[in-house]
């Protein structure tokens, strides 16, 4: 998956060379980048439900798209007809996380509607968990997905793909508890950052530092830890909480919410993030006496910070 890295060609190439047979992204612009990078030598899947207005591009550029709406499937069918192709879709079923997906009892109705769309081929069923609702995958919800596949096949065509979720389902693969019929996962964070996403614990053998975020110190001074004066909201409408840690050496770094969220961890464990604003990050440097203005501090980004940093034109990307 190249979603968190804006379809970056270096990452797409690395994944293709690592042997992945399919790449996926949520944005059609990124799918186009993958196509330019890798041609038709790899299958590409659109992860976000297609916009009605982008169906022509989806049919032209994507081998697969994830779908849940009859109206969009009808539009995709029309665009695929013009191209003389059969567009393959994975129908998304909502198993309780309440983001995208057909409610299970509606699946049979949709199956009958799709029978009238000759340029749509249902390649499989899928589900998405642990995104909006934070629902953990388990034998019960993934078992329901398998039951729906069997129900579908008893009335319709065989399904090649049963896509059992995202990085949060990887733990079930590792401990071999995933239902055998599930033959496909859509992995983003686990591949890019080396974390499974139910407990955010490291995946055995994975690199946790594939992405390093670097920011420069622009101020370094002794300051109190609690603001002085009567307090209102910060620049973003929040009321920050301050911990009294006395006067301490504090660094201001030239990076902020315009580039990242603050889900970042300094590699130097003696540094501690205390807050920040649009363009500044504040770091407690009391336990880093050698730090000086102009120094670069390295961080491991969390998923939110990686996504934001890759999208920010102010963050320079270097691939080594
Ligand atoms: C982002 C996304 C994924 C990947 O999620 P990770 O938690 O990063 O593995 C999978 N499926 C869909 C539909 C997505 O939008």
Short mmCIF file of C-alpha atoms and ligand atoms in Angstrom, two decimals:
data_model
loop_
_atom_site.label_atom_id
_atom_site.label_comp_id
_atom_site.label_asym_id
_atom_site.label_seq_id
_atom_site.Cartn_x
_atom_site.Cartn_y
_atom_site.Cartn_z
CA UNK A 1 0.00 0.00 0.00
CA UNK A 2 1.35 3.40 -0.96
CA UNK A 3 -1.47 5.42 0.60
CA UNK A 4 0.46 7.09 3.44
CA UNK A 5 3.30 8.02 1.10
CA UNK A 6 1.28 9.74 -1.67
CA UNK A 7 1.99 6.94 -4.17
CA UNK A 8 5.72 7.68 -3.92
CA UNK A 9 7.53 5.91 -6.79
CA UNK A 10 10.53 4.86 -4.64
CA UNK A 11 8.19 3.08 -2.22
CA UNK A 12 6.08 1.57 -5.01
CA UNK A 13 9.22 0.21 -6.65
CA UNK A 14 10.53 -1.20 -3.35
CA UNK A 15 7.23 -3.00 -2.71
CA UNK A 16 7.12 -4.39 -6.25
CA UNK A 17 10.73 -5.60 -5.94
CA UNK A 18 9.86 -7.18 -2.58
CA UNK A 19 7.39 -9.36 -4.45
CA UNK A 20 4.00 -7.80 -3.81
CA UNK A 21 1.63 -8.64 -6.65
CA UNK A 22 -0.83 -5.84 -5.95
CA UNK A 23 -0.40 -2.26 -4.81
CA UNK A 24 -3.23 -0.21 -3.38
CA UNK A 25 -3.84 3.46 -2.79
CA UNK A 26 -6.80 5.57 -1.72
CA UNK A 27 -6.33 8.39 -4.26
CA UNK A 28 -6.70 8.12 -8.00
CA UNK A 29 -3.84 10.63 -8.42
CA UNK A 30 -1.57 8.19 -6.59
CA UNK A 31 -2.82 5.26 -8.65
CA UNK A 32 -1.79 7.25 -11.72
CA UNK A 33 1.71 7.71 -10.21
CA UNK A 34 1.99 3.96 -9.56
CA UNK A 35 0.98 3.28 -13.17
CA UNK A 36 3.60 5.73 -14.43
CA UNK A 37 6.21 4.10 -12.19
CA UNK A 38 5.45 0.44 -12.79
CA UNK A 39 3.34 0.33 -15.95
CA UNK A 40 0.91 -2.55 -16.19
CA UNK A 41 3.35 -5.00 -14.61
CA UNK A 42 1.52 -4.88 -11.28
CA UNK A 43 -2.14 -4.93 -10.27
CA UNK A 44 -3.44 -1.73 -8.71
CA UNK A 45 -6.40 -1.39 -6.38
CA UNK A 46 -8.27 1.75 -5.39
CA UNK A 47 -8.94 1.66 -1.63
CA UNK A 48 -11.37 4.52 -1.16
CA UNK A 49 -14.84 4.01 -2.59
CA UNK A 50 -14.76 5.57 -6.09
CA UNK A 51 -16.18 9.06 -6.50
CA UNK A 52 -19.00 9.08 -9.02
CA UNK A 53 -17.13 11.88 -10.80
CA UNK A 54 -13.94 9.79 -11.10
CA UNK A 55 -15.41 6.53 -12.41
CA UNK A 56 -13.93 6.98 -15.89
CA UNK A 57 -10.42 7.27 -14.43
CA UNK A 58 -11.05 4.39 -12.01
CA UNK A 59 -12.15 2.07 -14.82
CA UNK A 60 -9.17 3.12 -16.93
CA UNK A 61 -6.41 3.01 -14.29
CA UNK A 62 -7.42 0.48 -11.65
CA UNK A 63 -7.51 -3.31 -11.89
CA UNK A 64 -9.78 -3.37 -8.83
CA UNK A 65 -11.82 -0.95 -6.79
CA UNK A 66 -13.59 -1.36 -3.46
CA UNK A 67 -17.31 -0.63 -3.70
CA UNK A 68 -20.52 -0.46 -1.72
CA UNK A 69 -22.98 1.63 -3.80
CA UNK A 70 -25.17 0.40 -6.65
CA UNK A 71 -25.21 3.87 -8.24
CA UNK A 72 -21.42 3.98 -8.45
CA UNK A 73 -21.27 0.41 -9.77
CA UNK A 74 -23.77 1.40 -12.49
CA UNK A 75 -21.56 4.36 -13.42
CA UNK A 76 -18.41 2.18 -13.37
CA UNK A 77 -20.22 -0.30 -15.62
CA UNK A 78 -21.00 2.47 -18.13
CA UNK A 79 -17.39 3.69 -18.19
CA UNK A 80 -16.03 0.16 -18.45
CA UNK A 81 -18.40 -0.50 -21.35
CA UNK A 82 -16.89 2.49 -23.19
CA UNK A 83 -13.43 1.06 -22.63
CA UNK A 84 -14.52 -2.41 -23.67
CA UNK A 85 -13.29 -3.92 -20.40
CA UNK A 86 -14.73 -5.69 -17.39
CA UNK A 87 -13.86 -3.77 -14.23
CA UNK A 88 -13.21 -5.95 -11.18
CA UNK A 89 -14.65 -4.94 -7.83
CA UNK A 90 -14.38 -6.05 -4.23
CA UNK A 91 -17.69 -5.48 -2.45
CA UNK A 92 -17.10 -4.06 1.01
CA UNK A 93 -19.21 -5.41 3.84
CA UNK A 94 -19.60 -3.47 7.09
CA UNK A 95 -19.05 -5.88 9.97
CA UNK A 96 -19.50 -3.25 12.66
CA UNK A 97 -16.65 -0.74 12.34
CA UNK A 98 -19.18 1.61 10.68
CA UNK A 99 -17.00 3.20 8.05
CA UNK A 100 -17.66 1.95 4.51
CA UNK A 101 -19.53 -1.17 3.50
CA UNK A 102 -22.84 -2.78 2.70
CA UNK A 103 -24.87 -3.97 5.67
CA UNK A 104 -24.70 -7.80 5.40
CA UNK A 105 -28.45 -8.29 4.90
CA UNK A 106 -28.32 -6.02 1.81
CA UNK A 107 -25.68 -8.04 0.01
CA UNK A 108 -28.08 -10.29 -1.82
CA UNK A 109 -30.04 -7.29 -3.18
CA UNK A 110 -26.79 -5.80 -4.47
CA UNK A 111 -25.85 -9.15 -6.03
CA UNK A 112 -29.05 -9.08 -8.06
CA UNK A 113 -28.49 -5.44 -9.11
CA UNK A 114 -24.97 -6.28 -10.31
CA UNK A 115 -26.30 -9.13 -12.45
CA UNK A 116 -27.61 -6.37 -14.75
CA UNK A 117 -24.09 -4.82 -15.08
CA UNK A 118 -22.20 -6.96 -17.61
CA UNK A 119 -18.99 -4.90 -17.44
CA UNK A 120 -18.64 -5.32 -13.67
CA UNK A 121 -17.04 -8.48 -12.35
CA UNK A 122 -17.31 -9.16 -8.64
CA UNK A 123 -13.86 -10.47 -7.75
CA UNK A 124 -14.48 -10.77 -4.06
CA UNK A 125 -15.79 -9.55 -0.74
CA UNK A 126 -13.89 -7.45 1.74
CA UNK A 127 -14.22 -5.70 5.04
CA UNK A 128 -12.52 -2.90 6.88
CA UNK A 129 -12.08 -2.88 10.65
CA UNK A 130 -10.24 -0.83 13.30
CA UNK A 131 -10.60 2.40 11.32
CA UNK A 132 -13.59 4.44 12.48
CA UNK A 133 -15.04 2.27 15.21
CA UNK A 134 -11.80 0.69 16.40
CA UNK A 135 -13.38 -2.78 16.10
CA UNK A 136 -10.79 -5.56 16.54
CA UNK A 137 -10.83 -8.38 13.96
CA UNK A 138 -11.55 -11.80 15.41
CA UNK A 139 -13.01 -15.20 14.56
CA UNK A 140 -16.54 -13.84 14.94
CA UNK A 141 -16.54 -10.87 12.53
CA UNK A 142 -14.14 -12.47 10.03
CA UNK A 143 -16.14 -15.68 10.32
CA UNK A 144 -19.18 -13.70 9.19
CA UNK A 145 -17.25 -12.51 6.16
CA UNK A 146 -16.46 -16.13 5.25
CA UNK A 147 -20.14 -17.08 5.75
CA UNK A 148 -21.16 -14.26 3.39
CA UNK A 149 -18.68 -15.51 0.79
CA UNK A 150 -20.16 -19.02 1.01
CA UNK A 151 -23.69 -17.61 0.81
CA UNK A 152 -22.72 -15.58 -2.28
CA UNK A 153 -21.12 -18.53 -4.01
CA UNK A 154 -24.15 -20.74 -3.33
CA UNK A 155 -26.19 -18.34 -5.49
CA UNK A 156 -23.66 -16.70 -7.79
CA UNK A 157 -20.17 -16.91 -9.21
CA UNK A 158 -17.12 -18.04 -7.23
CA UNK A 159 -15.17 -15.27 -5.53
CA UNK A 160 -11.40 -15.20 -5.97
CA UNK A 161 -10.68 -12.73 -3.18
CA UNK A 162 -11.77 -12.57 0.44
CA UNK A 163 -10.09 -9.45 1.77
CA UNK A 164 -10.01 -9.69 5.54
CA UNK A 165 -9.02 -6.18 6.50
CA UNK A 166 -5.95 -4.03 7.05
CA UNK A 167 -2.89 -4.16 9.32
CA UNK A 168 -5.09 -4.88 12.33
CA UNK A 169 -5.78 -8.37 10.88
CA UNK A 170 -2.09 -9.22 10.52
CA UNK A 171 -1.76 -10.54 14.08
CA UNK A 172 -4.34 -13.22 13.23
CA UNK A 173 -2.17 -14.29 10.30
CA UNK A 174 0.93 -14.42 12.50
CA UNK A 175 -0.75 -16.54 15.19
CA UNK A 176 -2.53 -18.60 12.51
CA UNK A 177 -6.01 -17.84 13.82
CA UNK A 178 -7.26 -16.15 10.61
CA UNK A 179 -9.97 -18.18 8.80
CA UNK A 180 -8.39 -20.18 5.97
CA UNK A 181 -10.78 -18.70 3.36
CA UNK A 182 -9.32 -15.22 3.89
CA UNK A 183 -6.66 -14.93 1.21
CA UNK A 184 -6.06 -11.19 1.03
CA UNK A 185 -5.19 -8.32 3.37
CA UNK A 186 -4.67 -4.67 2.58
CA UNK A 187 -1.57 -3.72 4.56
CA UNK A 188 -0.38 -0.15 5.05
CA UNK A 189 0.97 0.81 8.46
CA UNK A 190 2.38 -2.67 9.15
CA UNK A 191 4.52 -2.63 6.02
CA UNK A 192 5.61 0.99 6.23
CA UNK A 193 6.17 1.34 9.99
CA UNK A 194 6.55 -2.28 11.13
CA UNK A 195 3.67 -2.14 13.63
CA UNK A 196 0.57 -4.23 13.96
CA UNK A 197 -2.29 -1.89 14.72
CA UNK A 198 -4.40 -3.50 17.45
CA UNK A 199 -1.79 -2.84 20.17
CA UNK A 200 0.75 -0.96 17.99
CA UNK A 201 3.38 -3.50 18.93
CA UNK A 202 6.38 -4.21 16.67
CA UNK A 203 6.06 -7.03 14.16
CA UNK A 204 8.84 -9.56 14.73
CA UNK A 205 11.67 -8.98 12.26
CA UNK A 206 10.26 -5.71 10.87
CA UNK A 207 12.26 -2.50 10.64
CA UNK A 208 10.73 0.21 12.83
CA UNK A 209 12.81 3.02 11.36
CA UNK A 210 12.11 2.90 7.64
CA UNK A 211 11.02 6.53 7.94
CA UNK A 212 12.98 9.10 9.94
CA UNK A 213 11.70 12.62 10.40
CA UNK A 214 14.37 15.25 11.01
CA UNK A 215 13.86 18.75 12.39
CA UNK A 216 16.22 21.58 13.28
CA UNK A 217 16.60 23.39 16.59
CA UNK A 218 15.96 27.14 16.17
CA UNK A 219 15.90 28.18 19.83
CA UNK A 220 17.34 26.73 23.03
CA UNK A 221 16.66 28.49 26.34
CA UNK A 222 15.88 28.01 30.02
CA UNK A 223 12.13 28.58 30.40
CA UNK A 224 9.41 27.89 32.94
CA UNK A 225 7.17 24.92 32.17
CA UNK A 226 3.86 26.65 32.98
CA UNK A 227 2.76 29.78 31.07
CA UNK A 228 2.59 33.10 32.90
CA UNK A 229 -0.64 35.17 32.88
CA UNK A 230 -4.32 34.30 32.60
CA UNK A 231 -4.90 31.47 30.16
CA UNK A 232 -7.35 30.87 27.31
CA UNK A 233 -7.32 28.39 24.38
CA UNK A 234 -4.23 27.71 22.29
CA UNK A 235 -3.95 28.55 18.56
CA UNK A 236 -6.06 25.48 17.68
CA UNK A 237 -8.92 26.04 20.11
CA UNK A 238 -7.69 23.47 22.64
CA UNK A 239 -6.94 24.04 26.31
CA UNK A 240 -3.50 22.53 26.82
CA UNK A 241 -2.54 21.04 30.18
CA UNK A 242 0.83 21.99 31.62
CA UNK A 243 2.91 19.91 33.98
CA UNK A 244 5.04 21.84 36.45
CA UNK A 245 8.59 20.66 35.81
CA UNK A 246 10.24 23.88 36.96
CA UNK A 247 12.59 25.98 34.86
CA UNK A 248 14.18 23.73 32.25
CA UNK A 249 16.23 23.78 29.07
CA UNK A 250 13.75 23.76 26.23
CA UNK A 251 14.30 23.55 22.49
CA UNK A 252 12.10 25.03 19.77
CA UNK A 253 12.20 23.02 16.52
CA UNK A 254 11.23 24.26 13.06
CA UNK A 255 8.41 21.82 12.41
CA UNK A 256 4.74 21.95 13.37
CA UNK A 257 1.17 20.93 12.75
CA UNK A 258 1.39 22.18 9.19
CA UNK A 259 3.80 19.30 8.56
CA UNK A 260 2.96 16.58 11.09
CA UNK A 261 0.73 15.59 13.96
CA UNK A 262 2.63 15.10 17.17
CA UNK A 263 2.58 11.29 17.05
CA UNK A 264 6.36 11.30 16.77
CA UNK A 265 8.99 9.78 19.05
CA UNK A 266 12.51 11.21 19.38
CA UNK A 267 15.25 8.65 18.74
CA UNK A 268 17.21 10.30 21.54
CA UNK A 269 15.24 9.07 24.55
CA UNK A 270 16.47 11.89 26.77
CA UNK A 271 14.35 14.36 24.76
CA UNK A 272 10.64 14.79 25.45
CA UNK A 273 8.01 16.53 23.34
CA UNK A 274 6.00 19.01 25.39
CA UNK A 275 3.80 20.58 22.69
CA UNK A 276 3.81 22.83 19.69
CA UNK A 277 1.85 24.89 17.19
CA UNK A 278 1.57 25.30 13.39
CA UNK A 279 5.27 25.81 12.72
CA UNK A 280 7.01 25.00 16.01
CA UNK A 281 7.62 21.93 18.12
CA UNK A 282 8.67 22.33 21.77
CA UNK A 283 10.99 19.77 23.27
CA UNK A 284 12.20 19.39 26.86
CA UNK A 285 15.98 19.19 26.49
CA UNK A 286 16.91 19.25 30.18
CA UNK A 287 18.55 15.83 29.90
CA UNK A 288 20.40 16.66 26.65
CA UNK A 289 23.09 19.13 27.76
CA UNK A 290 25.10 18.90 24.53
CA UNK A 291 22.22 19.99 22.27
CA UNK A 292 22.77 23.32 20.52
CA UNK A 293 20.96 25.66 18.12
CA UNK A 294 21.24 24.34 14.55
CA UNK A 295 21.32 20.67 15.63
CA UNK A 296 19.07 18.19 13.87
CA UNK A 297 16.80 15.97 15.95
CA UNK A 298 15.58 12.64 14.56
CA UNK A 299 12.11 11.23 15.21
CA UNK A 300 10.18 8.10 14.27
CA UNK A 301 6.84 9.26 12.88
CA UNK A 302 3.58 7.57 13.80
CA UNK A 303 1.07 6.90 11.04
CA UNK A 304 -0.61 10.32 11.32
CA UNK A 305 2.72 12.13 11.28
CA UNK A 306 3.98 10.07 8.33
CA UNK A 307 0.82 10.80 6.34
CA UNK A 308 1.01 14.52 7.09
CA UNK A 309 4.78 14.78 6.49
CA UNK A 310 4.55 12.98 3.15
CA UNK A 311 1.75 15.34 2.13
CA UNK A 312 3.47 18.54 3.33
CA UNK A 313 5.42 20.31 0.58
CA UNK A 314 7.59 21.84 3.34
CA UNK A 315 9.05 18.50 4.37
CA UNK A 316 11.90 17.52 2.06
CA UNK A 317 11.87 13.82 1.17
CA UNK A 318 15.16 11.99 0.73
CA UNK A 319 15.27 8.30 -0.20
CA UNK A 320 18.37 6.30 0.68
C1 LIG B 1 -5.91 2.62 4.61
C2 LIG B 1 -6.66 1.43 4.27
C3 LIG B 1 -6.09 0.19 4.50
C4 LIG B 1 -4.73 0.03 5.15
O1 LIG B 1 -4.82 0.27 6.53
P1 LIG B 1 -3.55 0.02 7.48
O2 LIG B 1 -4.13 0.10 8.85
O3 LIG B 1 -2.60 1.13 7.21
O4 LIG B 1 -3.00 -1.29 7.15
C5 LIG B 1 -6.79 -0.93 4.11
N1 LIG B 1 -8.00 -0.84 3.56
C6 LIG B 1 -8.60 0.34 3.34
C7 LIG B 1 -9.95 0.37 2.72
C8 LIG B 1 -7.95 1.52 3.69
O5 LIG B 1 -8.54 2.69 3.48
#
